[in-house]
mmCIF file of C-alpha atoms in Angstrom:
data_model
loop_
_atom_site.group_PDB
_atom_site.id
_atom_site.type_symbol
_atom_site.label_atom_id
_atom_site.label_comp_id
_atom_site.label_asym_id
_atom_site.label_seq_id
_atom_site.Cartn_x
_atom_site.Cartn_y
_atom_site.Cartn_z
ATOM 1 C CA UNK A 408 25.177 27.797 -21.171
ATOM 2 C CA UNK A 409 22.704 25.767 -18.973
ATOM 3 C CA UNK A 410 20.007 27.654 -17.554
ATOM 4 C CA UNK A 411 19.702 27.867 -13.682
ATOM 5 C CA UNK A 412 16.519 28.422 -11.616
ATOM 6 C CA UNK A 413 15.528 29.013 -8.174
ATOM 7 C CA UNK A 414 12.310 27.001 -8.847
ATOM 8 C CA UNK A 415 13.939 23.927 -10.411
ATOM 9 C CA UNK A 416 12.098 21.574 -7.932
ATOM 10 C CA UNK A 417 8.743 22.781 -8.757
ATOM 11 C CA UNK A 418 9.581 22.833 -12.452
ATOM 12 C CA UNK A 419 10.721 19.308 -12.535
ATOM 13 C CA UNK A 420 7.776 18.077 -10.291
ATOM 14 C CA UNK A 421 5.377 19.727 -12.774
ATOM 15 C CA UNK A 422 7.167 17.980 -15.743
ATOM 16 C CA UNK A 423 6.926 14.654 -13.914
ATOM 17 C CA UNK A 424 3.303 14.969 -13.200
ATOM 18 C CA UNK A 425 2.745 15.686 -16.948
ATOM 19 C CA UNK A 426 4.534 12.601 -17.874
ATOM 20 C CA UNK A 427 2.364 10.444 -15.540
ATOM 21 C CA UNK A 428 4.170 9.437 -12.460
ATOM 22 C CA UNK A 429 2.936 6.205 -11.134
ATOM 23 C CA UNK A 430 3.698 7.437 -7.508
ATOM 24 C CA UNK A 431 1.412 10.410 -7.931
ATOM 25 C CA UNK A 432 -1.426 8.035 -9.010
ATOM 26 C CA UNK A 433 -0.949 5.923 -5.877
ATOM 27 C CA UNK A 434 -0.787 9.056 -3.722
ATOM 28 C CA UNK A 435 -4.154 10.246 -5.148
ATOM 29 C CA UNK A 436 -5.968 6.980 -4.835
ATOM 30 C CA UNK A 437 -4.640 4.865 -2.029
ATOM 31 C CA UNK A 438 -5.658 5.563 1.521
ATOM 32 C CA UNK A 439 -2.258 4.928 3.213
ATOM 33 C CA UNK A 440 -3.463 5.909 6.700
ATOM 34 C CA UNK A 441 -6.125 3.095 6.608
ATOM 35 C CA UNK A 442 -3.452 0.606 5.268
ATOM 36 C CA UNK A 443 -1.099 1.549 8.165
ATOM 37 C CA UNK A 444 -3.877 1.064 10.675
ATOM 38 C CA UNK A 445 -4.809 -2.293 9.254
ATOM 39 C CA UNK A 446 -1.061 -3.400 9.268
ATOM 40 C CA UNK A 447 -0.773 -2.398 12.943
ATOM 41 C CA UNK A 448 -3.941 -4.244 13.725
ATOM 42 C CA UNK A 449 -2.808 -7.434 11.980
ATOM 43 C CA UNK A 450 0.968 -7.258 12.876
ATOM 44 C CA UNK A 451 1.244 -5.024 16.095
ATOM 45 C CA UNK A 452 4.478 -2.817 16.361
ATOM 46 C CA UNK A 453 7.053 -4.606 18.625
ATOM 47 C CA UNK A 454 7.671 -3.059 22.106
ATOM 48 C CA UNK A 455 10.688 -0.722 22.702
ATOM 49 C CA UNK A 456 11.918 -2.764 25.769
ATOM 50 C CA UNK A 457 15.084 -3.465 24.042
ATOM 51 C CA UNK A 458 15.879 0.191 23.218
ATOM 52 C CA UNK A 459 17.308 1.504 20.026
ATOM 53 C CA UNK A 460 15.887 4.081 17.627
ATOM 54 C CA UNK A 461 12.297 4.559 17.471
ATOM 55 C CA UNK A 462 10.727 2.646 14.587
ATOM 56 C CA UNK A 463 9.737 4.601 11.499
ATOM 57 C CA UNK A 464 5.873 5.130 11.262
ATOM 58 C CA UNK A 465 4.057 2.182 9.725
ATOM 59 C CA UNK A 466 2.585 4.402 7.033
ATOM 60 C CA UNK A 467 6.090 5.292 5.868
ATOM 61 C CA UNK A 468 7.085 1.620 5.773
ATOM 62 C CA UNK A 469 3.989 0.622 3.902
ATOM 63 C CA UNK A 470 4.954 3.188 1.232
ATOM 64 C CA UNK A 471 8.493 1.887 1.083
ATOM 65 C CA UNK A 472 7.159 -1.661 0.666
ATOM 66 C CA UNK A 473 4.768 -0.544 -2.173
ATOM 67 C CA UNK A 474 7.615 1.281 -4.047
ATOM 68 C CA UNK A 475 9.827 -1.821 -3.501
ATOM 69 C CA UNK A 476 7.099 -4.149 -5.106
ATOM 70 C CA UNK A 477 6.118 -1.623 -7.832
ATOM 71 C CA UNK A 478 9.745 -1.345 -8.996
ATOM 72 C CA UNK A 479 10.937 -4.853 -8.119
ATOM 73 C CA UNK A 480 13.755 -3.604 -5.864
ATOM 74 C CA UNK A 481 15.847 -5.762 -3.447
ATOM 75 C CA UNK A 482 16.134 -4.403 0.106
ATOM 76 C CA UNK A 483 19.582 -3.150 -0.713
ATOM 77 C CA UNK A 484 18.478 -1.369 -3.712
ATOM 78 C CA UNK A 485 15.415 0.041 -1.823
ATOM 79 C CA UNK A 486 17.830 1.541 0.665
ATOM 80 C CA UNK A 487 20.003 3.042 -2.085
ATOM 81 C CA UNK A 488 17.038 4.401 -4.164
ATOM 82 C CA UNK A 489 15.572 6.051 -0.856
ATOM 83 C CA UNK A 490 18.790 7.875 -0.495
ATOM 84 C CA UNK A 491 19.120 8.687 -4.229
ATOM 85 C CA UNK A 492 15.736 9.338 -5.712
ATOM 86 C CA UNK A 493 14.006 12.488 -4.735
ATOM 87 C CA UNK A 494 10.627 11.174 -6.129
ATOM 88 C CA UNK A 495 10.841 8.069 -3.723
ATOM 89 C CA UNK A 496 12.018 10.481 -0.848
ATOM 90 C CA UNK A 497 8.917 12.738 -1.538
ATOM 91 C CA UNK A 498 6.378 9.809 -1.801
ATOM 92 C CA UNK A 499 7.616 8.187 1.295
ATOM 93 C CA UNK A 500 7.786 11.555 3.277
ATOM 94 C CA UNK A 501 11.482 11.719 3.759
ATOM 95 C CA UNK A 502 12.306 14.725 1.575
ATOM 96 C CA UNK A 503 13.605 16.804 4.464
ATOM 97 C CA UNK A 504 14.616 14.002 6.761
ATOM 98 C CA UNK A 505 18.128 12.923 7.597
ATOM 99 C CA UNK A 506 17.086 9.411 8.445
ATOM 100 C CA UNK A 507 16.073 6.858 6.028
ATOM 101 C CA UNK A 508 15.135 3.111 6.573
ATOM 102 C CA UNK A 509 18.151 0.996 5.895
ATOM 103 C CA UNK A 510 17.999 -2.661 4.342
ATOM 104 C CA UNK A 511 17.753 -4.163 7.703
ATOM 105 C CA UNK A 512 14.812 -2.076 8.702
ATOM 106 C CA UNK A 513 13.033 -2.855 5.511
ATOM 107 C CA UNK A 514 13.698 -6.614 5.977
ATOM 108 C CA UNK A 515 12.596 -6.595 9.514
ATOM 109 C CA UNK A 516 9.289 -4.886 8.547
ATOM 110 C CA UNK A 517 8.727 -7.382 5.941
ATOM 111 C CA UNK A 518 9.404 -10.205 8.239
ATOM 112 C CA UNK A 519 6.833 -8.683 10.699
ATOM 113 C CA UNK A 520 4.195 -8.689 8.045
ATOM 114 C CA UNK A 521 5.018 -12.320 6.933
ATOM 115 C CA UNK A 522 4.803 -13.612 10.565
ATOM 116 C CA UNK A 523 1.415 -12.113 10.876
ATOM 117 C CA UNK A 524 0.225 -13.197 7.471
ATOM 118 C CA UNK A 525 -0.457 -9.557 6.490
ATOM 119 C CA UNK A 526 1.805 -8.900 3.506
ATOM 120 C CA UNK A 527 -0.503 -10.174 0.758
ATOM 121 C CA UNK A 528 -3.490 -8.426 2.219
ATOM 122 C CA UNK A 529 -1.718 -5.105 1.938
ATOM 123 C CA UNK A 530 -1.122 -5.572 -1.753
ATOM 124 C CA UNK A 531 -4.809 -6.754 -2.226
ATOM 125 C CA UNK A 532 -6.054 -3.708 -0.580
ATOM 126 C CA UNK A 533 -3.927 -1.278 -2.717
ATOM 127 C CA UNK A 534 -5.026 -3.160 -5.853
ATOM 128 C CA UNK A 535 -8.652 -2.932 -4.827
ATOM 129 C CA UNK A 536 -8.320 0.849 -4.210
ATOM 130 C CA UNK A 537 -6.517 1.378 -7.386
ATOM 131 C CA UNK A 538 -9.076 -0.656 -9.647
ATOM 132 C CA UNK A 539 -11.818 1.507 -8.319
ATOM 133 C CA UNK A 540 -10.040 4.237 -10.330
ATOM 134 C CA UNK A 541 -9.235 2.183 -13.380
ATOM 135 C CA UNK A 542 -5.486 1.382 -12.579
ATOM 136 C CA UNK A 543 -3.824 -2.052 -12.179
ATOM 137 C CA UNK A 544 -0.573 -2.215 -10.143
ATOM 138 C CA UNK A 545 1.874 -5.028 -11.016
ATOM 139 C CA UNK A 546 5.346 -5.601 -9.808
ATOM 140 C CA UNK A 547 7.722 -3.462 -12.084
ATOM 141 C CA UNK A 548 4.823 -1.475 -13.725
ATOM 142 C CA UNK A 549 1.482 0.198 -13.432
#
């Protein structure tokens, strides 16, 4: 019989931490608030004149972009993984949210960065912050 536990989430998280979760490393060594501020300065958020849902916070979208780059995921796969993987939800800050960015939201955010010429500077800033702690981030691995 399979053992059940009320603390399964904490037990699994402890095991993941022991195994060396790359997202935990980024969480510890990257200043995402500073990155989000730099993105908003380089590529200001669009106005809300046209209505629609409020945009996701820039920090959340920067985290999505970094996961996407780290694991080499398409926009469609990123949307799926955000719905499916608890570790991604936790890292991005959506663990208890009913809303997640869809492929169009992800693509629109990337286009905003590309138009402003800010996409490469994000990854450079992350790499600089990680390298100070002895880590090197590459697409698909760390």
